[in-house]
Short mmCIF file of the N, C-alpha and C atoms (twelve columns), coordinates in Angstrom:
data_MODEL
# 
_entry.id   MODEL 
# 
loop_
_atom_site.group_PDB 
_atom_site.id 
_atom_site.type_symbol 
_atom_site.label_atom_id 
_atom_site.label_alt_id 
_atom_site.label_comp_id 
_atom_site.label_asym_id 
_atom_site.label_seq_id 
_atom_site.Cartn_x 
_atom_site.Cartn_y 
_atom_site.Cartn_z 
_atom_site.pdbx_PDB_model_num 
ATOM 1   N N  . MET A 1   66.330 -16.544 -34.397 1 
ATOM 2   C CA . MET A 1   66.969 -17.520 -33.540 1 
ATOM 3   C C  . MET A 1   67.472 -18.662 -34.418 1 
ATOM 4   N N  . THR A 2   68.702 -19.063 -34.222 1 
ATOM 5   C CA . THR A 2   69.288 -20.136 -35.008 1 
ATOM 6   C C  . THR A 2   68.808 -21.488 -34.494 1 
ATOM 7   N N  . SER A 3   69.056 -22.546 -35.281 1 
ATOM 8   C CA . SER A 3   68.643 -23.881 -34.840 1 
ATOM 9   C C  . SER A 3   69.393 -24.300 -33.573 1 
ATOM 10  N N  . THR A 4   70.635 -23.836 -33.419 1 
ATOM 11  C CA . THR A 4   71.402 -24.135 -32.206 1 
ATOM 12  C C  . THR A 4   70.750 -23.485 -30.994 1 
ATOM 13  N N  . GLU A 5   70.336 -22.224 -31.151 1 
ATOM 14  C CA . GLU A 5   69.651 -21.542 -30.044 1 
ATOM 15  C C  . GLU A 5   68.338 -22.229 -29.716 1 
ATOM 16  N N  . ARG A 6   67.597 -22.683 -30.755 1 
ATOM 17  C CA . ARG A 6   66.336 -23.385 -30.515 1 
ATOM 18  C C  . ARG A 6   66.574 -24.661 -29.721 1 
ATOM 19  N N  . SER A 7   67.633 -25.410 -30.053 1 
ATOM 20  C CA . SER A 7   67.946 -26.645 -29.338 1 
ATOM 21  C C  . SER A 7   68.277 -26.351 -27.882 1 
ATOM 22  N N  . ALA A 8   68.998 -25.253 -27.645 1 
ATOM 23  C CA . ALA A 8   69.411 -24.904 -26.285 1 
ATOM 24  C C  . ALA A 8   68.230 -24.530 -25.410 1 
ATOM 25  N N  . VAL A 9   67.149 -24.098 -26.018 1 
ATOM 26  C CA . VAL A 9   65.998 -23.659 -25.233 1 
ATOM 27  C C  . VAL A 9   64.813 -24.607 -25.394 1 
ATOM 28  N N  . SER A 10  65.105 -25.846 -25.752 1 
ATOM 29  C CA . SER A 10  64.060 -26.849 -25.920 1 
ATOM 30  C C  . SER A 10  63.190 -26.920 -24.667 1 
ATOM 31  N N  . GLY A 11  61.880 -26.946 -24.867 1 
ATOM 32  C CA . GLY A 11  60.951 -26.994 -23.740 1 
ATOM 33  C C  . GLY A 11  60.567 -25.620 -23.226 1 
ATOM 34  N N  . PHE A 12  61.227 -24.600 -23.707 1 
ATOM 35  C CA . PHE A 12  60.939 -23.237 -23.282 1 
ATOM 36  C C  . PHE A 12  60.113 -22.532 -24.351 1 
ATOM 37  N N  . VAL A 13  59.233 -21.645 -23.916 1 
ATOM 38  C CA . VAL A 13  58.348 -20.895 -24.797 1 
ATOM 39  C C  . VAL A 13  58.587 -19.406 -24.584 1 
ATOM 40  N N  . ARG A 14  58.667 -18.656 -25.680 1 
ATOM 41  C CA . ARG A 14  58.814 -17.200 -25.571 1 
ATOM 42  C C  . ARG A 14  57.514 -16.625 -25.034 1 
ATOM 43  N N  . VAL A 15  57.603 -15.813 -23.970 1 
ATOM 44  C CA . VAL A 15  56.400 -15.241 -23.379 1 
ATOM 45  C C  . VAL A 15  56.313 -13.727 -23.554 1 
ATOM 46  N N  . CYS A 16  57.465 -13.072 -23.725 1 
ATOM 47  C CA . CYS A 16  57.474 -11.631 -23.931 1 
ATOM 48  C C  . CYS A 16  58.905 -11.185 -24.213 1 
ATOM 49  N N  . ALA A 17  59.053 -9.906  -24.485 1 
ATOM 50  C CA . ALA A 17  60.386 -9.321  -24.635 1 
ATOM 51  C C  . ALA A 17  60.842 -8.807  -23.270 1 
ATOM 52  N N  . LEU A 18  62.116 -8.953  -23.002 1 
ATOM 53  C CA . LEU A 18  62.682 -8.443  -21.751 1 
ATOM 54  C C  . LEU A 18  62.422 -6.945  -21.624 1 
ATOM 55  N N  . SER A 19  62.509 -6.245  -22.730 1 
ATOM 56  C CA . SER A 19  62.301 -4.792  -22.729 1 
ATOM 57  C C  . SER A 19  60.863 -4.402  -22.391 1 
ATOM 58  N N  . GLU A 20  59.933 -5.347  -22.446 1 
ATOM 59  C CA . GLU A 20  58.532 -5.073  -22.103 1 
ATOM 60  C C  . GLU A 20  58.256 -5.175  -20.601 1 
ATOM 61  N N  . LEU A 21  59.201 -5.729  -19.853 1 
ATOM 62  C CA . LEU A 21  58.988 -5.914  -18.412 1 
ATOM 63  C C  . LEU A 21  59.475 -4.701  -17.632 1 
ATOM 64  N N  . GLU A 22  58.609 -4.174  -16.793 1 
ATOM 65  C CA . GLU A 22  58.991 -3.092  -15.889 1 
ATOM 66  C C  . GLU A 22  59.353 -3.700  -14.541 1 
ATOM 67  N N  . ASP A 23  60.319 -3.127  -13.862 1 
ATOM 68  C CA . ASP A 23  60.726 -3.640  -12.562 1 
ATOM 69  C C  . ASP A 23  59.540 -3.697  -11.597 1 
ATOM 70  N N  . ASP A 24  59.437 -4.822  -10.890 1 
ATOM 71  C CA . ASP A 24  58.425 -5.027  -9.841  1 
ATOM 72  C C  . ASP A 24  56.990 -4.871  -10.335 1 
ATOM 73  N N  . THR A 25  56.755 -5.127  -11.624 1 
ATOM 74  C CA . THR A 25  55.408 -5.057  -12.183 1 
ATOM 75  C C  . THR A 25  55.080 -6.405  -12.835 1 
ATOM 76  N N  . PRO A 26  54.209 -7.204  -12.212 1 
ATOM 77  C CA . PRO A 26  53.874 -8.515  -12.764 1 
ATOM 78  C C  . PRO A 26  53.190 -8.402  -14.122 1 
ATOM 79  N N  . ARG A 27  53.463 -9.374  -14.964 1 
ATOM 80  C CA . ARG A 27  52.826 -9.444  -16.288 1 
ATOM 81  C C  . ARG A 27  52.265 -10.855 -16.450 1 
ATOM 82  N N  . ARG A 28  50.961 -10.952 -16.658 1 
ATOM 83  C CA . ARG A 28  50.319 -12.256 -16.828 1 
ATOM 84  C C  . ARG A 28  50.473 -12.716 -18.271 1 
ATOM 85  N N  . VAL A 29  50.882 -13.976 -18.418 1 
ATOM 86  C CA . VAL A 29  50.985 -14.609 -19.731 1 
ATOM 87  C C  . VAL A 29  50.373 -15.999 -19.621 1 
ATOM 88  N N  . GLU A 30  50.052 -16.579 -20.756 1 
ATOM 89  C CA . GLU A 30  49.573 -17.954 -20.792 1 
ATOM 90  C C  . GLU A 30  50.615 -18.778 -21.527 1 
ATOM 91  N N  . VAL A 31  51.035 -19.872 -20.924 1 
ATOM 92  C CA . VAL A 31  51.937 -20.810 -21.579 1 
ATOM 93  C C  . VAL A 31  51.137 -22.095 -21.751 1 
ATOM 94  N N  . GLY A 32  50.636 -22.299 -22.967 1 
ATOM 95  C CA . GLY A 32  49.659 -23.361 -23.171 1 
ATOM 96  C C  . GLY A 32  48.420 -22.979 -22.398 1 
ATOM 97  N N  . ASP A 33  48.016 -23.828 -21.466 1 
ATOM 98  C CA . ASP A 33  46.843 -23.496 -20.641 1 
ATOM 99  C C  . ASP A 33  47.247 -23.143 -19.210 1 
ATOM 100 N N  . VAL A 34  48.528 -22.830 -19.014 1 
ATOM 101 C CA . VAL A 34  49.024 -22.498 -17.675 1 
ATOM 102 C C  . VAL A 34  49.161 -20.981 -17.521 1 
ATOM 103 N N  . PRO A 35  48.450 -20.380 -16.563 1 
ATOM 104 C CA . PRO A 35  48.612 -18.947 -16.314 1 
ATOM 105 C C  . PRO A 35  49.894 -18.706 -15.517 1 
ATOM 106 N N  . VAL A 36  50.715 -17.792 -16.014 1 
ATOM 107 C CA . VAL A 36  52.012 -17.519 -15.406 1 
ATOM 108 C C  . VAL A 36  52.154 -16.015 -15.198 1 
ATOM 109 N N  . SER A 37  52.706 -15.646 -14.062 1 
ATOM 110 C CA . SER A 37  53.056 -14.256 -13.802 1 
ATOM 111 C C  . SER A 37  54.567 -14.136 -13.984 1 
ATOM 112 N N  . VAL A 38  54.983 -13.258 -14.888 1 
ATOM 113 C CA . VAL A 38  56.396 -13.021 -15.154 1 
ATOM 114 C C  . VAL A 38  56.758 -11.692 -14.504 1 
ATOM 115 N N  . VAL A 39  57.830 -11.697 -13.721 1 
ATOM 116 C CA . VAL A 39  58.198 -10.508 -12.952 1 
ATOM 117 C C  . VAL A 39  59.698 -10.258 -13.054 1 
ATOM 118 N N  . ARG A 40  60.056 -9.015  -13.349 1 
ATOM 119 C CA . ARG A 40  61.457 -8.587  -13.273 1 
ATOM 120 C C  . ARG A 40  61.624 -7.935  -11.901 1 
ATOM 121 N N  . ALA A 41  62.503 -8.521  -11.082 1 
ATOM 122 C CA . ALA A 41  62.723 -8.006  -9.730  1 
ATOM 123 C C  . ALA A 41  64.170 -8.260  -9.324  1 
ATOM 124 N N  . GLU A 42  64.760 -7.299  -8.662  1 
ATOM 125 C CA . GLU A 42  66.121 -7.420  -8.151  1 
ATOM 126 C C  . GLU A 42  67.102 -7.886  -9.221  1 
ATOM 127 N N  . GLY A 43  66.925 -7.385  -10.457 1 
ATOM 128 C CA . GLY A 43  67.848 -7.681  -11.539 1 
ATOM 129 C C  . GLY A 43  67.671 -9.042  -12.195 1 
ATOM 130 N N  . GLU A 44  66.646 -9.791  -11.803 1 
ATOM 131 C CA . GLU A 44  66.379 -11.099 -12.388 1 
ATOM 132 C C  . GLU A 44  64.950 -11.151 -12.908 1 
ATOM 133 N N  . VAL A 45  64.655 -12.180 -13.699 1 
ATOM 134 C CA . VAL A 45  63.294 -12.400 -14.186 1 
ATOM 135 C C  . VAL A 45  62.817 -13.726 -13.601 1 
ATOM 136 N N  . PHE A 46  61.614 -13.694 -13.047 1 
ATOM 137 C CA . PHE A 46  61.017 -14.861 -12.405 1 
ATOM 138 C C  . PHE A 46  59.701 -15.210 -13.081 1 
ATOM 139 N N  . ALA A 47  59.342 -16.491 -13.030 1 
ATOM 140 C CA . ALA A 47  58.047 -16.953 -13.537 1 
ATOM 141 C C  . ALA A 47  57.412 -17.796 -12.441 1 
ATOM 142 N N  . ILE A 48  56.212 -17.415 -12.052 1 
ATOM 143 C CA . ILE A 48  55.499 -18.087 -10.973 1 
ATOM 144 C C  . ILE A 48  54.065 -18.323 -11.433 1 
ATOM 145 N N  . ASN A 49  53.483 -19.446 -11.011 1 
ATOM 146 C CA . ASN A 49  52.099 -19.702 -11.388 1 
ATOM 147 C C  . ASN A 49  51.249 -18.520 -10.937 1 
ATOM 148 N N  . ASP A 50  50.351 -18.095 -11.799 1 
ATOM 149 C CA . ASP A 50  49.609 -16.855 -11.547 1 
ATOM 150 C C  . ASP A 50  48.409 -17.024 -10.623 1 
ATOM 151 N N  . ILE A 51  48.142 -18.237 -10.162 1 
ATOM 152 C CA . ILE A 51  46.949 -18.450 -9.349  1 
ATOM 153 C C  . ILE A 51  47.335 -18.668 -7.880  1 
ATOM 154 N N  . CYS A 52  46.800 -17.837 -7.005  1 
ATOM 155 C CA . CYS A 52  47.045 -17.945 -5.564  1 
ATOM 156 C C  . CYS A 52  46.573 -19.304 -5.067  1 
ATOM 157 N N  . SER A 53  47.386 -19.955 -4.254  1 
ATOM 158 C CA . SER A 53  47.034 -21.283 -3.734  1 
ATOM 159 C C  . SER A 53  45.943 -21.229 -2.665  1 
ATOM 160 N N  . HIS A 54  45.628 -20.052 -2.188  1 
ATOM 161 C CA . HIS A 54  44.603 -19.913 -1.160  1 
ATOM 162 C C  . HIS A 54  43.245 -19.541 -1.735  1 
ATOM 163 N N  . ALA A 55  43.227 -18.563 -2.642  1 
ATOM 164 C CA . ALA A 55  41.940 -18.004 -3.044  1 
ATOM 165 C C  . ALA A 55  41.617 -18.124 -4.525  1 
ATOM 166 N N  . ASN A 56  42.479 -18.769 -5.328  1 
ATOM 167 C CA . ASN A 56  42.215 -18.958 -6.749  1 
ATOM 168 C C  . ASN A 56  41.987 -17.637 -7.490  1 
ATOM 169 N N  . VAL A 57  42.830 -16.627 -7.191  1 
ATOM 170 C CA . VAL A 57  42.778 -15.354 -7.894  1 
ATOM 171 C C  . VAL A 57  44.151 -15.082 -8.515  1 
ATOM 172 N N  . SER A 58  44.190 -14.149 -9.449  1 
ATOM 173 C CA . SER A 58  45.402 -13.840 -10.196 1 
ATOM 174 C C  . SER A 58  46.426 -13.083 -9.347  1 
ATOM 175 N N  . LEU A 59  47.620 -13.674 -9.199  1 
ATOM 176 C CA . LEU A 59  48.687 -13.002 -8.460  1 
ATOM 177 C C  . LEU A 59  49.241 -11.806 -9.224  1 
ATOM 178 N N  . SER A 60  49.128 -11.827 -10.548 1 
ATOM 179 C CA . SER A 60  49.690 -10.725 -11.342 1 
ATOM 180 C C  . SER A 60  48.957 -9.404  -11.109 1 
ATOM 181 N N  . GLU A 61  47.835 -9.457  -10.410 1 
ATOM 182 C CA . GLU A 61  47.127 -8.227  -10.075 1 
ATOM 183 C C  . GLU A 61  47.614 -7.642  -8.750  1 
ATOM 184 N N  . GLY A 62  48.535 -8.359  -8.099  1 
ATOM 185 C CA . GLY A 62  49.076 -7.900  -6.820  1 
ATOM 186 C C  . GLY A 62  50.338 -7.079  -7.000  1 
ATOM 187 N N  . GLU A 63  50.935 -6.712  -5.874  1 
ATOM 188 C CA . GLU A 63  52.139 -5.897  -5.891  1 
ATOM 189 C C  . GLU A 63  53.357 -6.740  -5.589  1 
ATOM 190 N N  . VAL A 64  54.513 -6.267  -6.084  1 
ATOM 191 C CA . VAL A 64  55.783 -6.950  -5.868  1 
ATOM 192 C C  . VAL A 64  56.690 -6.059  -5.032  1 
ATOM 193 N N  . GLU A 65  57.287 -6.676  -4.003  1 
ATOM 194 C CA . GLU A 65  58.248 -5.957  -3.163  1 
ATOM 195 C C  . GLU A 65  59.167 -6.983  -2.520  1 
ATOM 196 N N  . ASP A 66  60.461 -6.695  -2.488  1 
ATOM 197 C CA . ASP A 66  61.453 -7.575  -1.853  1 
ATOM 198 C C  . ASP A 66  61.377 -9.011  -2.371  1 
ATOM 199 N N  . CYS A 67  61.243 -9.157  -3.690  1 
ATOM 200 C CA . CYS A 67  61.204 -10.476 -4.347  1 
ATOM 201 C C  . CYS A 67  60.021 -11.329 -3.886  1 
ATOM 202 N N  . GLN A 68  58.925 -10.654 -3.504  1 
ATOM 203 C CA . GLN A 68  57.686 -11.325 -3.101  1 
ATOM 204 C C  . GLN A 68  56.545 -10.725 -3.910  1 
ATOM 205 N N  . ILE A 69  55.595 -11.578 -4.265  1 
ATOM 206 C CA . ILE A 69  54.389 -11.097 -4.936  1 
ATOM 207 C C  . ILE A 69  53.222 -11.310 -3.977  1 
ATOM 208 N N  . GLU A 70  52.426 -10.270 -3.798  1 
ATOM 209 C CA . GLU A 70  51.334 -10.308 -2.828  1 
ATOM 210 C C  . GLU A 70  50.003 -10.546 -3.529  1 
ATOM 211 N N  . CYS A 71  49.219 -11.448 -2.990  1 
ATOM 212 C CA . CYS A 71  47.864 -11.670 -3.482  1 
ATOM 213 C C  . CYS A 71  47.016 -10.472 -3.049  1 
ATOM 214 N N  . TRP A 72  46.367 -9.852  -4.002  1 
ATOM 215 C CA . TRP A 72  45.610 -8.636  -3.731  1 
ATOM 216 C C  . TRP A 72  44.361 -8.901  -2.891  1 
ATOM 217 N N  . LEU A 73  43.864 -10.133 -2.862  1 
ATOM 218 C CA . LEU A 73  42.595 -10.396 -2.189  1 
ATOM 219 C C  . LEU A 73  42.731 -10.532 -0.668  1 
ATOM 220 N N  . HIS A 74  43.671 -11.348 -0.210  1 
ATOM 221 C CA . HIS A 74  43.800 -11.583 1.226   1 
ATOM 222 C C  . HIS A 74  45.170 -11.236 1.786   1 
ATOM 223 N N  . GLY A 75  46.100 -10.807 0.943   1 
ATOM 224 C CA . GLY A 75  47.383 -10.322 1.432   1 
ATOM 225 C C  . GLY A 75  48.490 -11.338 1.620   1 
ATOM 226 N N  . SER A 76  48.275 -12.597 1.245   1 
ATOM 227 C CA . SER A 76  49.377 -13.559 1.322   1 
ATOM 228 C C  . SER A 76  50.443 -13.177 0.306   1 
ATOM 229 N N  . SER A 77  51.700 -13.353 0.678   1 
ATOM 230 C CA . SER A 77  52.805 -13.084 -0.236  1 
ATOM 231 C C  . SER A 77  53.526 -14.384 -0.540  1 
ATOM 232 N N  . PHE A 78  54.050 -14.479 -1.772  1 
ATOM 233 C CA . PHE A 78  54.765 -15.662 -2.213  1 
ATOM 234 C C  . PHE A 78  56.147 -15.252 -2.699  1 
ATOM 235 N N  . ASP A 79  57.165 -16.024 -2.309  1 
ATOM 236 C CA . ASP A 79  58.531 -15.777 -2.738  1 
ATOM 237 C C  . ASP A 79  58.640 -16.088 -4.227  1 
ATOM 238 N N  . LEU A 80  59.120 -15.141 -5.015  1 
ATOM 239 C CA . LEU A 80  59.235 -15.340 -6.459  1 
ATOM 240 C C  . LEU A 80  60.248 -16.424 -6.801  1 
ATOM 241 N N  . ARG A 81  61.211 -16.675 -5.925  1 
ATOM 242 C CA . ARG A 81  62.255 -17.674 -6.186  1 
ATOM 243 C C  . ARG A 81  61.792 -19.090 -5.879  1 
ATOM 244 N N  . THR A 82  60.952 -19.250 -4.850  1 
ATOM 245 C CA . THR A 82  60.573 -20.593 -4.383  1 
ATOM 246 C C  . THR A 82  59.082 -20.895 -4.484  1 
ATOM 247 N N  . GLY A 83  58.263 -19.859 -4.556  1 
ATOM 248 C CA . GLY A 83  56.815 -20.044 -4.563  1 
ATOM 249 C C  . GLY A 83  56.217 -20.233 -3.187  1 
ATOM 250 N N  . LYS A 84  57.057 -20.271 -2.144  1 
ATOM 251 C CA . LYS A 84  56.562 -20.499 -0.785  1 
ATOM 252 C C  . LYS A 84  55.864 -19.259 -0.242  1 
ATOM 253 N N  . PRO A 85  54.728 -19.468 0.447   1 
ATOM 254 C CA . PRO A 85  54.041 -18.340 1.064   1 
ATOM 255 C C  . PRO A 85  54.809 -17.858 2.291   1 
ATOM 256 N N  . SER A 86  54.763 -16.555 2.518   1 
ATOM 257 C CA . SER A 86  55.458 -16.013 3.688   1 
ATOM 258 C C  . SER A 86  54.503 -15.582 4.781   1 
ATOM 259 N N  . GLY A 87  53.227 -15.777 4.545   1 
ATOM 260 C CA . GLY A 87  52.252 -15.407 5.557   1 
ATOM 261 C C  . GLY A 87  50.882 -15.955 5.241   1 
ATOM 262 N N  . LEU A 88  50.069 -16.035 6.283   1 
ATOM 263 C CA . LEU A 88  48.699 -16.523 6.146   1 
ATOM 264 C C  . LEU A 88  47.852 -15.513 5.376   1 
ATOM 265 N N  . PRO A 89  46.771 -15.924 4.773   1 
ATOM 266 C CA . PRO A 89  46.113 -17.212 4.950   1 
ATOM 267 C C  . PRO A 89  46.649 -18.339 4.055   1 
ATOM 268 N N  . ALA A 90  47.493 -18.055 3.070   1 
ATOM 269 C CA . ALA A 90  48.024 -19.128 2.221   1 
ATOM 270 C C  . ALA A 90  48.990 -19.999 3.014   1 
ATOM 271 N N  . THR A 91  48.890 -21.307 2.812   1 
ATOM 272 C CA . THR A 91  49.801 -22.243 3.473   1 
ATOM 273 C C  . THR A 91  50.521 -23.133 2.462   1 
ATOM 274 N N  . ARG A 92  50.030 -23.174 1.221   1 
ATOM 275 C CA . ARG A 92  50.639 -24.010 0.188   1 
ATOM 276 C C  . ARG A 92  51.406 -23.143 -0.808  1 
ATOM 277 N N  . PRO A 93  52.570 -23.615 -1.252  1 
ATOM 278 C CA . PRO A 93  53.326 -22.855 -2.247  1 
ATOM 279 C C  . PRO A 93  52.649 -22.925 -3.611  1 
ATOM 280 N N  . VAL A 94  53.050 -22.028 -4.497  1 
ATOM 281 C CA . VAL A 94  52.621 -22.075 -5.897  1 
ATOM 282 C C  . VAL A 94  53.845 -22.451 -6.726  1 
ATOM 283 N N  . PRO A 95  53.640 -23.121 -7.862  1 
ATOM 284 C CA . PRO A 95  54.776 -23.529 -8.686  1 
ATOM 285 C C  . PRO A 95  55.550 -22.329 -9.238  1 
ATOM 286 N N  . VAL A 96  56.861 -22.483 -9.308  1 
ATOM 287 C CA . VAL A 96  57.715 -21.521 -10.007 1 
ATOM 288 C C  . VAL A 96  58.356 -22.260 -11.171 1 
ATOM 289 N N  . TYR A 97  58.685 -21.519 -12.219 1 
ATOM 290 C CA . TYR A 97  59.163 -22.134 -13.448 1 
ATOM 291 C C  . TYR A 97  60.506 -21.541 -13.872 1 
ATOM 292 N N  . PRO A 98  61.337 -22.356 -14.535 1 
ATOM 293 C CA . PRO A 98  62.624 -21.852 -15.017 1 
ATOM 294 C C  . PRO A 98  62.439 -20.803 -16.111 1 
ATOM 295 N N  . VAL A 99  63.336 -19.828 -16.106 1 
ATOM 296 C CA . VAL A 99  63.329 -18.741 -17.084 1 
ATOM 297 C C  . VAL A 99  64.689 -18.695 -17.765 1 
ATOM 298 N N  . LYS A 100 64.682 -18.465 -19.061 1 
ATOM 299 C CA . LYS A 100 65.918 -18.219 -19.814 1 
ATOM 300 C C  . LYS A 100 65.734 -16.920 -20.584 1 
ATOM 301 N N  . ILE A 101 66.805 -16.164 -20.678 1 
ATOM 302 C CA . ILE A 101 66.804 -14.938 -21.479 1 
ATOM 303 C C  . ILE A 101 67.712 -15.193 -22.678 1 
ATOM 304 N N  . VAL A 102 67.169 -15.043 -23.868 1 
ATOM 305 C CA . VAL A 102 67.944 -15.191 -25.102 1 
ATOM 306 C C  . VAL A 102 67.781 -13.894 -25.878 1 
ATOM 307 N N  . GLY A 103 68.840 -13.084 -25.890 1 
ATOM 308 C CA . GLY A 103 68.731 -11.761 -26.504 1 
ATOM 309 C C  . GLY A 103 67.730 -10.939 -25.712 1 
ATOM 310 N N  . ASP A 104 66.645 -10.514 -26.384 1 
ATOM 311 C CA . ASP A 104 65.586 -9.746  -25.715 1 
ATOM 312 C C  . ASP A 104 64.364 -10.619 -25.431 1 
ATOM 313 N N  . ASP A 105 64.483 -11.926 -25.674 1 
ATOM 314 C CA . ASP A 105 63.347 -12.826 -25.475 1 
ATOM 315 C C  . ASP A 105 63.369 -13.444 -24.077 1 
ATOM 316 N N  . VAL A 106 62.205 -13.431 -23.429 1 
ATOM 317 C CA . VAL A 106 62.035 -14.108 -22.144 1 
ATOM 318 C C  . VAL A 106 61.344 -15.434 -22.444 1 
ATOM 319 N N  . LEU A 107 62.004 -16.533 -22.059 1 
ATOM 320 C CA . LEU A 107 61.497 -17.871 -22.306 1 
ATOM 321 C C  . LEU A 107 61.193 -18.546 -20.980 1 
ATOM 322 N N  . VAL A 108 60.065 -19.268 -20.933 1 
ATOM 323 C CA . VAL A 108 59.633 -19.961 -19.720 1 
ATOM 324 C C  . VAL A 108 59.287 -21.389 -20.069 1 
ATOM 325 N N  . SER A 109 59.636 -22.317 -19.177 1 
ATOM 326 C CA . SER A 109 59.243 -23.709 -19.333 1 
ATOM 327 C C  . SER A 109 58.292 -24.082 -18.209 1 
ATOM 328 N N  . VAL A 110 57.070 -24.463 -18.565 1 
ATOM 329 C CA . VAL A 110 56.113 -24.897 -17.533 1 
ATOM 330 C C  . VAL A 110 56.132 -26.411 -17.382 1 
ATOM 331 N N  . THR A 111 56.970 -27.088 -18.175 1 
ATOM 332 C CA . THR A 111 57.077 -28.540 -18.041 1 
ATOM 333 C C  . THR A 111 58.048 -28.912 -16.934 1 
ATOM 334 N N  . GLN A 112 58.839 -27.932 -16.466 1 
ATOM 335 C CA . GLN A 112 59.784 -28.160 -15.379 1 
ATOM 336 C C  . GLN A 112 59.494 -27.165 -14.281 1 
ATOM 337 N N  . GLU A 113 59.161 -27.651 -13.105 1 
ATOM 338 C CA . GLU A 113 58.964 -26.745 -11.971 1 
ATOM 339 C C  . GLU A 113 60.257 -26.687 -11.189 1 
ATOM 340 N N  . SER A 114 60.582 -25.515 -10.665 1 
ATOM 341 C CA . SER A 114 61.784 -25.372 -9.844  1 
ATOM 342 C C  . SER A 114 61.473 -25.708 -8.408  1 
# 
């Protein structure tokens, strides 16, 4: 990566290669001390906080369908684009983070929530 590319992605951290992501299969990564679930879905890559707002369990262990990630414990689903829950028992959204793709690198910024 050139210094120009580094400047363009300031605040973003490489979390994995795009080629490592399978469609609709969450991948848990740590960005600093923030657990993040990275998901390739519907032709895009999303980054969402990996901890369910209802039960404090890992969302990356759940399933992805229709741009939603489901908490495996109680079945709440969260929109990958907004973090908003689409059903009970969760009532609070989880943070979502900006993603940039540079070549084959997936970059995420946890300092900026979308």
